[in-house]
C-alpha cells in the first residue's frame, strides 16, 4: 500500500520526520508531498523544502519526495497513492483535519489515515522553528541536524559566529 504524506514542511521538523519514519515501517511506499498553496507565502521556496526533505529522508529506501502546486487528490491520483497520511499533534488539530479528510474523500475518493505524533514532538511546529531561528534561539532539538544551517541562513540570523550561513 502506498501513502501520500502532504504538508507545507516550511521547514521540515523532527515531528514530521518521526511520522515519515513510522509510516515507512507501515506502508510499502511513502510519498512525501511538499505543497504550496497559491494564497500563502513561504519562507522556503517549494524546491528548497523538497530538497531539505529529500536530504533528511535519504536513508529511507521506500520514501520519495515530490513537490507540487496543485490539489492533493490530483497529485495522489498521479502518484498512485492508496491513502492520504496526516499527523495529529493534539485535539486542536482534529476539526480542520476532519474537514480536510471528509473533503478529500468526497472529491477524490481517498481515505485519510492519521498517526498520532510522539509526545516529545506534540508542541513542535514549523512556525515555532521559524520564530526561534529568527531570534537566534537554538533549534537543534527541533529539526534534523542536516538542515539546521539552511534554516538559520533563511532566517538570516545565526546564534553564534561559528555557524556558517
Ligand atoms: P500543513 O500546513 O499542511 O498542516 P505542515 O507542514 O504543518 O503542513 O504539516 C504536515 C503534516 O505533519 C500534518 O499532518 C501535520 O499535522 C503534521 N505535523 C505537523 N507538526 C507535527 C509534529 N510536531 N509531529 C507530528 N506531526 C506533525
XYZ file of C-alpha atoms and ligand atoms in Angstrom:
192
model
C 0.000 0.000 0.000
C 1.238 3.497 -0.884
C 0.586 6.518 1.348
C 0.951 10.177 0.460
C 2.032 12.442 3.336
C 1.393 16.030 2.370
C 2.147 19.328 4.018
C 3.907 22.654 3.781
C 7.054 21.465 5.603
C 8.319 25.042 5.943
C 10.693 23.817 7.318
C 10.540 20.044 7.971
C 10.770 19.246 11.706
C 11.699 16.199 13.794
C 7.926 15.740 14.294
C 7.444 15.376 10.533
C 10.426 13.020 10.288
C 9.065 10.882 13.143
C 5.772 10.449 11.243
C 7.643 9.655 7.991
C 9.852 7.020 9.683
C 6.913 5.318 11.374
C 4.869 5.402 8.160
C 7.793 3.917 6.206
C 7.604 0.901 8.536
C 3.839 0.554 7.983
C 3.441 1.165 4.229
C 5.192 -0.276 1.163
C 5.914 3.250 -0.020
C 5.522 6.738 1.422
C 5.380 9.662 -0.992
C 6.095 12.888 0.884
C 4.371 15.719 -0.973
C 5.563 19.266 -0.421
C 2.716 21.571 -1.348
C 2.375 25.291 -1.936
C -0.978 26.966 -1.728
C -1.219 29.951 -4.046
C -2.581 32.326 -1.394
C 0.222 31.664 1.082
C 3.790 32.922 1.128
C 6.519 30.660 2.445
C 9.906 31.388 3.991
C 11.363 28.496 1.982
C 10.743 28.002 -1.728
C 8.947 24.862 -2.870
C 12.209 23.483 -4.294
C 14.154 24.253 -1.099
C 11.558 22.455 1.027
C 11.627 19.465 -1.350
C 15.428 19.362 -1.277
C 15.628 19.542 2.550
C 13.102 16.718 2.900
C 14.919 14.590 0.313
C 18.147 15.104 2.287
C 16.696 14.135 5.672
C 14.837 11.075 4.321
C 17.740 9.920 2.146
C 18.394 6.779 4.201
C 14.767 5.562 3.955
C 14.592 3.459 0.752
C 10.786 3.391 0.461
C 10.320 7.144 0.882
C 10.317 9.590 -2.018
C 9.709 13.305 -2.022
C 7.765 15.285 -4.601
C 6.722 18.928 -4.831
C 3.526 20.259 -6.328
C 1.348 23.350 -6.519
C -1.901 21.616 -7.391
C -4.617 19.810 -5.472
C -3.638 16.961 -3.166
C -6.220 14.497 -4.536
C -4.963 15.121 -8.100
C -1.361 14.526 -7.042
C -2.400 11.444 -5.061
C -4.016 10.021 -8.207
C -0.908 10.780 -10.303
C 1.477 9.038 -7.875
C -0.914 6.107 -7.345
C -1.452 6.700 -3.614
C -3.975 4.466 -1.845
C -4.373 6.661 1.238
C -3.569 10.143 2.493
C -1.487 10.237 5.674
C -1.586 13.065 8.211
C -0.044 13.569 11.631
C -2.134 14.609 14.639
C -0.485 16.590 17.449
C -3.440 17.096 19.766
C -7.198 17.525 19.796
C -6.934 21.042 18.383
C -5.700 19.564 15.077
C -8.880 17.493 14.722
C -11.551 19.908 13.431
C -9.507 21.041 10.423
C -8.099 17.570 9.763
C -11.594 16.030 9.823
C -12.850 18.709 7.437
C -9.966 18.074 5.011
C -10.300 14.281 5.280
C -14.021 14.496 4.533
C -13.413 16.809 1.560
C -10.644 14.633 0.139
C -12.822 11.531 0.465
C -15.765 13.164 -1.239
C -13.821 14.787 -4.111
C -11.062 12.216 -4.546
C -12.472 9.013 -3.058
C -9.388 8.740 -0.867
C -9.368 7.854 2.813
C -7.082 9.632 5.265
C -5.024 7.707 7.819
C -3.837 9.530 10.954
C -0.763 8.825 13.030
C -0.608 10.392 16.484
C 2.684 12.157 16.924
C 5.236 11.118 19.539
C 4.738 13.044 22.834
C 8.117 14.762 22.605
C 7.016 16.470 19.369
C 3.430 17.347 20.236
C 4.230 21.041 20.836
C 6.529 21.350 17.840
C 5.516 23.182 14.675
C 7.277 24.707 11.679
C 6.178 28.174 12.816
C 7.847 27.728 16.234
C 11.066 26.702 14.463
C 10.891 29.801 12.239
C 10.291 32.070 15.237
C 13.191 30.561 17.204
C 15.581 30.742 14.245
C 14.631 34.365 13.514
C 15.596 35.305 17.059
C 18.771 33.231 17.053
C 17.434 30.707 19.600
C 18.661 27.109 19.383
C 16.651 24.834 17.061
C 18.858 21.731 17.291
C 16.268 19.651 19.181
C 13.512 20.636 16.761
C 14.783 19.840 13.263
C 17.103 17.266 11.670
C 20.764 18.243 12.146
C 21.393 18.274 8.368
C 19.126 21.287 7.817
C 19.899 23.476 10.868
C 22.236 25.749 8.896
C 19.791 26.055 5.986
C 17.137 27.319 8.387
C 19.404 29.884 10.071
C 20.548 31.034 6.638
C 16.951 31.575 5.537
C 16.192 33.437 8.740
C 19.401 35.453 8.196
C 20.370 35.228 11.824
C 22.990 32.884 13.261
C 23.128 32.443 17.077
C 26.903 32.234 17.085
C 29.734 33.200 14.789
C 30.837 29.597 14.231
C 27.700 28.742 12.291
C 28.058 29.056 8.534
C 25.060 30.768 6.938
P 0.098 21.843 6.747
O 0.361 23.305 6.588
O -0.471 21.186 5.534
O -0.601 21.431 8.020
P 2.559 21.049 7.957
O 3.872 21.063 7.272
O 2.351 21.985 9.086
O 1.533 21.222 6.796
O 2.237 19.588 8.499
C 2.217 18.462 7.653
C 1.661 17.263 8.419
O 2.505 16.983 9.525
C 0.272 17.478 9.021
O -0.425 16.250 9.003
C 0.582 17.906 10.432
O -0.488 17.628 11.309
C 1.774 17.045 10.736
N 2.637 17.616 11.770
C 2.980 18.901 11.939
N 3.784 19.056 13.010
C 3.935 17.815 13.536
C 4.637 17.310 14.682
N 5.311 18.105 15.502
N 4.581 15.987 14.911
C 3.866 15.190 14.095
N 3.180 15.607 13.019
C 3.213 16.902 12.735
